[in-house]
Coordinates of C-alpha atoms and ligand atoms in Angstrom, one line a residue:
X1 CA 96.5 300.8 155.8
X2 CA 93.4 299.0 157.3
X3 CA 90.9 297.5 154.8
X4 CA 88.0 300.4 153.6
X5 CA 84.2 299.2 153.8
X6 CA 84.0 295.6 152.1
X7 CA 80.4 296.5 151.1
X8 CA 81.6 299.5 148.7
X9 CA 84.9 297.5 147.7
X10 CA 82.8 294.6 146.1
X11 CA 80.3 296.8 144.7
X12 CA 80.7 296.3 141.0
X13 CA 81.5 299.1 138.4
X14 CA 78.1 299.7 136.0
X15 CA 78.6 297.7 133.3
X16 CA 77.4 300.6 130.9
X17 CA 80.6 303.0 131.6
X18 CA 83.0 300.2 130.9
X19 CA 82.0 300.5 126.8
X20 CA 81.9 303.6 126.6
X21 CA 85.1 304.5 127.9
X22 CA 86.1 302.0 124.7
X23 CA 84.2 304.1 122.2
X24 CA 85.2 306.8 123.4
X25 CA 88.5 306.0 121.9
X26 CA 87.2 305.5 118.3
X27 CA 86.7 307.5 115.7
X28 CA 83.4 307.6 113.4
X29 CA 81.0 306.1 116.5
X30 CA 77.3 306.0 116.1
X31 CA 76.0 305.9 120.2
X32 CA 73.2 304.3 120.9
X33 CA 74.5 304.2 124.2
X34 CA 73.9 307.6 126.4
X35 CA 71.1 308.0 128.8
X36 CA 70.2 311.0 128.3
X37 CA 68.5 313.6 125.7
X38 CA 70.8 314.7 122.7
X39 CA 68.8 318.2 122.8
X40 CA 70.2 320.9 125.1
X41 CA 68.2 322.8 127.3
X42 CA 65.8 324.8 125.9
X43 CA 67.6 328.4 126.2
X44 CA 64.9 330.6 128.0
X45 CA 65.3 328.0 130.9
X46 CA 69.3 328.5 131.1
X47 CA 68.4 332.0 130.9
X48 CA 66.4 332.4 134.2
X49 CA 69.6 330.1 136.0
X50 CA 71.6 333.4 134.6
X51 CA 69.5 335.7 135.6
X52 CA 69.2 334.5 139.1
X53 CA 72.8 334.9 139.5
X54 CA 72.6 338.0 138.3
X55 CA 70.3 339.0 140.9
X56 CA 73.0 337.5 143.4
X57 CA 71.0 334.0 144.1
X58 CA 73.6 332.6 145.1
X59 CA 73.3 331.5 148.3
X60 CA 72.2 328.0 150.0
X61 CA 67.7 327.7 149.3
X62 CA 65.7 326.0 152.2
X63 CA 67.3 322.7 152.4
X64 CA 63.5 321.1 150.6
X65 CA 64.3 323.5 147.8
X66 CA 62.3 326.9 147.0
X67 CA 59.2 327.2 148.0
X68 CA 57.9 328.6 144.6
X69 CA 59.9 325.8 142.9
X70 CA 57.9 322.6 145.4
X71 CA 54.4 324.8 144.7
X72 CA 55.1 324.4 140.9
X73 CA 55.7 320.8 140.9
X74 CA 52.9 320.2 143.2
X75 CA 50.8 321.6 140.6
X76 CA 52.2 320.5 137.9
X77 CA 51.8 316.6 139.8
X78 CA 48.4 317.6 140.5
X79 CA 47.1 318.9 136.8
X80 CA 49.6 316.4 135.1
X81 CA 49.5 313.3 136.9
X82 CA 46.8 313.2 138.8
X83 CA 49.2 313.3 142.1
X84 CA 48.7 315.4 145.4
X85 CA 51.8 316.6 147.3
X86 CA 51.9 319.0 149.8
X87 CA 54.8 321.4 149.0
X88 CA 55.9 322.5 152.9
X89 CA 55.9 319.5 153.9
X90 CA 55.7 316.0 151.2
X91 CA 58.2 317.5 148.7
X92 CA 62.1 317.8 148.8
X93 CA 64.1 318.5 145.7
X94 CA 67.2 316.8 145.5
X95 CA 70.3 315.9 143.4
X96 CA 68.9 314.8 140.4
X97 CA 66.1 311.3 140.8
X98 CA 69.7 310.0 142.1
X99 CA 69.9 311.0 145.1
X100 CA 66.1 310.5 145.3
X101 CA 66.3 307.0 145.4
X102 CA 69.8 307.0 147.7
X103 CA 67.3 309.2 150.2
X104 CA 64.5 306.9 149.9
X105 CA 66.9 303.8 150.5
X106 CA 68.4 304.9 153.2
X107 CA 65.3 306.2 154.8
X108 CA 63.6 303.0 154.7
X109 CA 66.1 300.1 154.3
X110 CA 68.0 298.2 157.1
X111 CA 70.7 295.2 157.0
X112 CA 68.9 292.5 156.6
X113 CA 65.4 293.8 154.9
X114 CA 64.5 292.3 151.6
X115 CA 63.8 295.3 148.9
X116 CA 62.5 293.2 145.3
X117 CA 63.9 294.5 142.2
X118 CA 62.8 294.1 138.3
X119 CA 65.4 292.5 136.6
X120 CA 66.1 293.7 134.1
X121 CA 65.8 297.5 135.5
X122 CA 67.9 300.6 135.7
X123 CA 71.5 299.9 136.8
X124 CA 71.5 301.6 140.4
X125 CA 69.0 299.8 142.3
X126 CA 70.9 296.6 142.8
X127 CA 73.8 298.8 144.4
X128 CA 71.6 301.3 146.0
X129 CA 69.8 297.9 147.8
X130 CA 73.5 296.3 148.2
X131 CA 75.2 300.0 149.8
X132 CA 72.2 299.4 152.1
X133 CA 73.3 295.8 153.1
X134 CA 70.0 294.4 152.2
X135 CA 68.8 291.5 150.7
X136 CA 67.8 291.9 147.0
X137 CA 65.2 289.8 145.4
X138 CA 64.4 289.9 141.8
X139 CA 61.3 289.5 139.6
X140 CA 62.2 288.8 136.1
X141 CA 60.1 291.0 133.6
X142 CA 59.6 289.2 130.3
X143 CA 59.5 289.9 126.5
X144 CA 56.2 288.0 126.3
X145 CA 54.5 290.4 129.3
X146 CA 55.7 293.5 127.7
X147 CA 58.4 293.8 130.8
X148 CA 55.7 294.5 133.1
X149 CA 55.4 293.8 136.6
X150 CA 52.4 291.0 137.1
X151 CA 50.7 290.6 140.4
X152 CA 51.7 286.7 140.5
X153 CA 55.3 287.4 140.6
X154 CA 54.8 290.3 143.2
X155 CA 53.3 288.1 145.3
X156 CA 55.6 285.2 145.1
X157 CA 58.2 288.1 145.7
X158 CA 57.2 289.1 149.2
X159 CA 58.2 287.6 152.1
X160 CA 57.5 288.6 156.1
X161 CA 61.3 290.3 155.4
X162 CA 60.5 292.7 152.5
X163 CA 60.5 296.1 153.6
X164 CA 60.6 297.8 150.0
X165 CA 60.0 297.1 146.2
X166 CA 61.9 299.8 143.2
X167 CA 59.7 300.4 140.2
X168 CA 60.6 302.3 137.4
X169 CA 57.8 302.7 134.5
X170 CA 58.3 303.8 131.8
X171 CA 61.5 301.4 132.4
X172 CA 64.6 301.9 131.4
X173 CA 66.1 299.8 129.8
X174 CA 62.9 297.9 128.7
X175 CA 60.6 300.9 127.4
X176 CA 57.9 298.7 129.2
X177 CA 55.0 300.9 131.0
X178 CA 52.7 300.0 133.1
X179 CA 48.5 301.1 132.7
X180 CA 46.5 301.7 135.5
X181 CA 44.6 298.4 135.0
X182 CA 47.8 296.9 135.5
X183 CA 48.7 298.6 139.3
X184 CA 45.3 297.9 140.3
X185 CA 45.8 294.3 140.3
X186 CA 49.4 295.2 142.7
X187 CA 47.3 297.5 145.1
X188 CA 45.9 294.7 147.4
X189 CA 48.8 293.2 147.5
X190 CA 50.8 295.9 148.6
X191 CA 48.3 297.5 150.7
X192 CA 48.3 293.8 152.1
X193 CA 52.1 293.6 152.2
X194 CA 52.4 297.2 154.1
X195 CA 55.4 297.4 151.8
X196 CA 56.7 300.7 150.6
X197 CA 57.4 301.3 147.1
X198 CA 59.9 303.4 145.8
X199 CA 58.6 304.8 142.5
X200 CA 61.0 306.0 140.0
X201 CA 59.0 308.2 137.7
X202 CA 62.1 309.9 135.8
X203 CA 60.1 308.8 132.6
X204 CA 56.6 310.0 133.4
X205 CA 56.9 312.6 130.8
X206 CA 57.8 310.3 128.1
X207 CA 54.9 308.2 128.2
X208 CA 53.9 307.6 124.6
X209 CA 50.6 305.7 123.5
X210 CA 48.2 306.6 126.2
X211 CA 48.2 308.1 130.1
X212 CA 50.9 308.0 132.7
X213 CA 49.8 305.6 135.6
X214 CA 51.2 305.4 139.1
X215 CA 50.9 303.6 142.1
X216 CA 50.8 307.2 144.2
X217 CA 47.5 307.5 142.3
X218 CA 45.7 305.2 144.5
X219 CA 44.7 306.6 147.8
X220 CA 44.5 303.2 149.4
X221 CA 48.6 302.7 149.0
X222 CA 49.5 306.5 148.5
X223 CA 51.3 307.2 151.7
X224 CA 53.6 303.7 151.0
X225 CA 54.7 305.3 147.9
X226 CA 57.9 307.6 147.4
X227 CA 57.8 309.0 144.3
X228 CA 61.3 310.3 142.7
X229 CA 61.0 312.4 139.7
X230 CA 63.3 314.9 138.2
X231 CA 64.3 317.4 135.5
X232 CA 67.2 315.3 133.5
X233 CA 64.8 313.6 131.2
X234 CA 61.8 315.1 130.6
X235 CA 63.3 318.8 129.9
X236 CA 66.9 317.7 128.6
X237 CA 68.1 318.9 132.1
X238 CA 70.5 316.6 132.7
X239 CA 73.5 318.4 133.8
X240 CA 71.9 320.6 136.1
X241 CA 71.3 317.5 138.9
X242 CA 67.4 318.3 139.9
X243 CA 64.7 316.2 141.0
X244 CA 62.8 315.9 143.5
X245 CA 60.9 313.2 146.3
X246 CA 57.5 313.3 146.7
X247 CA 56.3 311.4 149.6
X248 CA 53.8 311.5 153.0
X249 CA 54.7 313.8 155.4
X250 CA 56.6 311.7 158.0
X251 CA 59.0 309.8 155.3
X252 CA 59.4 313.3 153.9
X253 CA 61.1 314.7 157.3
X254 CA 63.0 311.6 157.5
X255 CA 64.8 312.0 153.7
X256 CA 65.2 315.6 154.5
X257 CA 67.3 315.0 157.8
X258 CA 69.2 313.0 155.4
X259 CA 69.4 315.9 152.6
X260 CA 69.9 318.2 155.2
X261 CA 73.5 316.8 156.6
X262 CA 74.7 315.3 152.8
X263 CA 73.6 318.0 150.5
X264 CA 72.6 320.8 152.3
X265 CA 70.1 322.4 149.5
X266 CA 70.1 321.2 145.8
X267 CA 72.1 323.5 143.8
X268 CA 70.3 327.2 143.4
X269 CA 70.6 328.3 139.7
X270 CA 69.5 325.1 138.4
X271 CA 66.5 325.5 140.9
X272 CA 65.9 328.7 138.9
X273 CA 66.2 326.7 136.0
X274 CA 63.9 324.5 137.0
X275 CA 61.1 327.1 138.1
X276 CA 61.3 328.2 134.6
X277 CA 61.2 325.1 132.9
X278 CA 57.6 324.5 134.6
X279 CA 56.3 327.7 134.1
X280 CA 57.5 328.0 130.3
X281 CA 59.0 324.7 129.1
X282 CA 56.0 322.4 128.6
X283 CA 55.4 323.6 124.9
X284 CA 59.6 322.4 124.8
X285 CA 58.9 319.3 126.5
X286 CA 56.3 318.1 123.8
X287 CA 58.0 319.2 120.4
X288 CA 61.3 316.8 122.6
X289 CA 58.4 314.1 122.5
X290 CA 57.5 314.3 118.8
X291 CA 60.6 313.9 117.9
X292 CA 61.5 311.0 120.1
X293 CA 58.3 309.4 119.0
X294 CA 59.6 309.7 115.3
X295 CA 62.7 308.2 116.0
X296 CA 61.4 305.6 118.2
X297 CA 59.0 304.4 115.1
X298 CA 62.0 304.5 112.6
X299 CA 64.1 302.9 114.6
X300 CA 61.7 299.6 115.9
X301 CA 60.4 298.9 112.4
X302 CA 64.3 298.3 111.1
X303 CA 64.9 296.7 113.8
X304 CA 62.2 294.2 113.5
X305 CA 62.9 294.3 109.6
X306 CA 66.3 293.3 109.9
X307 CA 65.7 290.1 112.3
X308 CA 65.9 291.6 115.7
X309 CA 62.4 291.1 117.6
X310 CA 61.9 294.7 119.2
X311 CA 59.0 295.1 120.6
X312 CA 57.5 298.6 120.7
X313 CA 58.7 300.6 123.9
X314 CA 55.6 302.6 125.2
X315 CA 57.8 305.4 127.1
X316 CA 61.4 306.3 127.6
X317 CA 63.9 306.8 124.9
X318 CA 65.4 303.4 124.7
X319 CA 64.4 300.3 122.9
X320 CA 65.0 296.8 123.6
X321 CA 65.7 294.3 121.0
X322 CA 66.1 290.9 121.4
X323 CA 69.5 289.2 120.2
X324 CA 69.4 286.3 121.3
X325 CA 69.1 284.4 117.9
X326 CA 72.2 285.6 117.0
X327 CA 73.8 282.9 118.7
X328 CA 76.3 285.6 120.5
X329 CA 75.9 286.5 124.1
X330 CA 75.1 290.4 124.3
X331 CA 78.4 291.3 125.7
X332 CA 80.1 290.0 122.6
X333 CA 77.7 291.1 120.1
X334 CA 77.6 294.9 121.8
X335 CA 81.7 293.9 121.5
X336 CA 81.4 293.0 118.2
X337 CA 79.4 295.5 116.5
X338 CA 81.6 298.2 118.1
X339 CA 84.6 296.6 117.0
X340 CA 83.6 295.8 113.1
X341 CA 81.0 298.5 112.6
X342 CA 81.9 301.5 115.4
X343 CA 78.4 301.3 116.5
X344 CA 77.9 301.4 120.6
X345 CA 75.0 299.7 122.6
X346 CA 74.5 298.7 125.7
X347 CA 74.4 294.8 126.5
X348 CA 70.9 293.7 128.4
X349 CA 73.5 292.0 130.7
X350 CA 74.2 295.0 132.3
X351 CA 71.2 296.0 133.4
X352 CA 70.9 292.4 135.3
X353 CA 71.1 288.5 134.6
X354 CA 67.9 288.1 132.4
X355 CA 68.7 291.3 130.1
X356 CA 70.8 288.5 128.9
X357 CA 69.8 287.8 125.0
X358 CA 69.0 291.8 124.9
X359 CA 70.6 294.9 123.8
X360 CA 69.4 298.4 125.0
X361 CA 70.0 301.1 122.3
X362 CA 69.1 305.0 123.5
X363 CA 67.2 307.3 120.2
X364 CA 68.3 310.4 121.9
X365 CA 70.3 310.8 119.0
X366 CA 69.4 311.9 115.5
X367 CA 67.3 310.4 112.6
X368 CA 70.5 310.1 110.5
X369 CA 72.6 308.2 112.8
X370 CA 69.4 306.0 113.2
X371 CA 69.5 305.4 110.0
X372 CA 73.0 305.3 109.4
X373 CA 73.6 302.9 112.7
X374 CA 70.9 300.5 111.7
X375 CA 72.5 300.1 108.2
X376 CA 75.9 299.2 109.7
X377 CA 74.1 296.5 112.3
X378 CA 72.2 295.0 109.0
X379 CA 75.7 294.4 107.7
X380 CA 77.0 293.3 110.8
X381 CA 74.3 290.9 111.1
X382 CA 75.3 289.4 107.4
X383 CA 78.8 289.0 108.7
X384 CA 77.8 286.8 111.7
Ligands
PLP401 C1 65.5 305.1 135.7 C2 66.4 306.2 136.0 N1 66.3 306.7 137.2 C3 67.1 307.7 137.6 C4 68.0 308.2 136.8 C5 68.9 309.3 137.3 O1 68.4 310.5 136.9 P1 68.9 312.0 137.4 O2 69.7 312.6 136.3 O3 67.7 312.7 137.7 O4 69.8 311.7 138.6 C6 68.2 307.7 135.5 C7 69.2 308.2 134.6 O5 69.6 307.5 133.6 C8 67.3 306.6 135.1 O6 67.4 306.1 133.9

C-alpha cells in the first residue's frame, strides 16, 4: 500500500489520553485528570433537545446554526462580554470550540506561515498549527508572570512570516487570565503586526476574581480576532459538541464554506439544547461556579500546605502546581502517584516543553475526593 500523509502519521498522540487509558484500568482512582465538568447538564436544557425531537426537529439547521440560537449568543456576547457579533452573518456554530479552532486554522493558515503558540497551552494547538504545515513558534508563559502573555515576548515572537497567534485565557492548563490592562499593552502590537488572533474563549464563563477581558473587545484589533467559544464548559455541555466562531464578516463566509462541505450543520437537538441553556441556564451556570470556586480554594491552599507552590488559578477548573522540587520529572511523578497512591494527574509535559516541573490537576470532581486525593499525594510526597 502507498504511504498515507506523513504530516498526520508523525503527529503525536495527546499525551493526556495515554494515562488515562492506564487508570482506567485501576480500581479505587481519584481523577484529577478529565477536562471537563463532573456536573451533568442541567435537566430543563436536555429537556428542550427532547422536546425538539418530539416536534420532529430533526432535520439538517442552516449550515451557521439557527438563527434564534446565533441571535441568543449575540446577545448574550453583547450583555455578557462586552462583544458585538452580527448573527446572519459573524456567527457560525460549530462542533464544539474544536472544530472552531480547526475552521479558524484552516481559514487562515498556509504551509509555511508562522502561527505563535503559549507554551504551556491547551494540547491541540500545536497539532492544529502542525495539520496545517505551518511553522510553530512558542512563547513560554511563566510561574513568576502568572502564565500570562507579556507584550515583550509577543513582540520578540513576530516575524514578517507570522500570520496567526492562539490564545486561550482563562488557560487551560495554567488557570492564568489575562485583565484588560494586560491586552491593551498587545493591541499596538498586533494592530501593528496585522496578525490575526485566534481567541479561544471556552473559559470566559469561568472567570473567577474580577471581569472577563478579550482582545475582540478592542475595536482597533476586533476584526483580526476569531473568537471560538462554546457550550462544553461553561454549562456542563460537553457531550453535546456545540460552540460556536464569532468573527468579521468576510472570515466568517470563509469558515462557513469550510463548515459547509465537513459538517454540514452542527447537530440539531443539541442546538435546542443550547437555545435553552441561554435563555434559562445562567442561574445553573453560576451555582456550577460557586462550587468550583470552593473546590478551587480547598484544593490550592493543601496544595501549597503540603510543599507544592500552586499559585491561585483565576479561571478554569484546573490548577497548576509546581513539582519541580521533587526532584522527579512530571511524567514520573504523575507515574508514580498513580502507581503507589491510584491518584491521576496530568503531567505539565504534555501540554508542551516548559509545563515541564508542573502537574495539571482538573477540580471538576468533588470536595471529598479533593480531600481524599490531596491526603494520598501528602503521603506520597513522604515516600519520595
Ligand atoms: C482550551 C480548550 N479549548 C477547546 C476545548 C474543546 O472544547 P469543545 O468541547 O467545545 O470542543 C477544550 C476542551 O478541553 C479546551 O480546554
Amino acid at each position: 500500500m502507498k504511504p498515507i500523509n506523513p504530516t498526520i502519521e508523525k503527529l503525536k498522540p495527546s499525551g493526556i489520553r495515554k494515562f488515562f487509558d492506564l487508570a482506567n484500568t485501576m480500581e479505587n482512582v481519584i481523577s484529577f485528570g478529565v477536562g471537563e465538568p463532573d456536573f451533568d447538564t442541567p435537566w430543563h436544557i436536555c429537556e428542550n433537545a427532547v422536546y425538539s425531537l418530539s416536534k420532529g426537529k430533526t432535520h439538517y439547521t442552516a449550515n451557521r446554526g439557527l438563527l434564534e440560537l446565533r441571535k441568543l449568543i449575540a446577545e448574550f456576547h453583547e450583555v455578557r462580554y462586552n462583544q458585538f457579533y452580527d448573527p446572519e452573518k459573524e456567527i457560525v456554530v460549530t462542533v464544539g470550540g474544536s472544530e472552531g479552532i480547526d475552521l479558524a486554522m484552516r481559514t487562515l493558515v498556509e504551509e509555511g506561515d508562522e502561527v505563535i503558540v503559549m507554551d504551556p497551552n491547551y494540547v491541540a494547538y500545536l497539532p492544529a498549527v502542525e495539520m496545517a504545515k505551518a511553522i510553530p513558534v512558542p512563547i513560554t508563559l511563566t510561574e513568576e508572570n502568572e502564565f500570562k502573555l507579556k507584550p515583550e515576548a509577543l513582540l520578540a515572537a513576530i516575524s514578517p512570516k507570522t500570520k496567526a497567534i492562539i490564545l486561550n485565557f482563562p488557560s487551560n492548563p495554567t488557570g492564568g487570565v489575562m485583565t484588560r490592562e494586560d491586552y491593551e499593552k498587545l493591541v499596538p502590537i498586533i494592530l501593528e503586526a496585522g496578525i490575526y488572533v485566534i481567541s479561544d474563549e471556552i473559559y470566559a464563563e469561568l472567570t473567577f476574581d474580577g471581569e472577563f477581558a478579550s482582545l475582540a473587545q478592542f475595536p482597533e484589533i476586533r476584526d483580526q480576532v476569531i473568537v471560538i467559544n462554546g457550550f462544553s464548559k461553561a454549562f456542563a455541555m460537553t457531550g453535546w459538541r456545540l460552540g460556536y466562531v464569532l468573527s468579521n464578516p468576510f472570515l466568517s463566509s470563509q469558515m462557513t464554506k469550510i463548515h459547509q462541505y465537513i459538517i454540514m450543520s452542527a447537530p440539531t437537538p443539541a442546538q435546542y439544547a443550547a437555545i435553552e441553556a441561554l435563555l434559562h441556564g445562567l442561574p445553573d451556570v453560576s451555582s456550577m461556579k460557586a462550587e468550583y470556586l470552593n473546590r478551587r480554594n480547598l484544593l490550592v491552599s493543601r496544595l501549597n500546605r503540603m510543599g507544592l507552590k500552586t499559585n491561585m488559578p483565576k479561571g478554569t477548573f484546573y490548577v497548576f502546581p509546581n513539582i519541580s522540587g521533587t526532584g522527579l520529572d512530571s511524567e514520573t511523578f504523575c507515574s508514580r502517584l498513580l502507581e503507589d497512591q491510584h491518584v491521576a494527574c496530568v503531567p505539565g509535559n504534555a501540554f508542551g516543553e516548559h509545563g515541564e516541573g508542573f502537574m495539571r490537576m482538573s477540580y471538576a470532581c468533588s470536595l471529598d475526593d479533593i480531600k481524599e486525593g490531596c491526603d494520598r499525594i501528602e503521603a506520597f510526597l513522604k515516600r519520595i
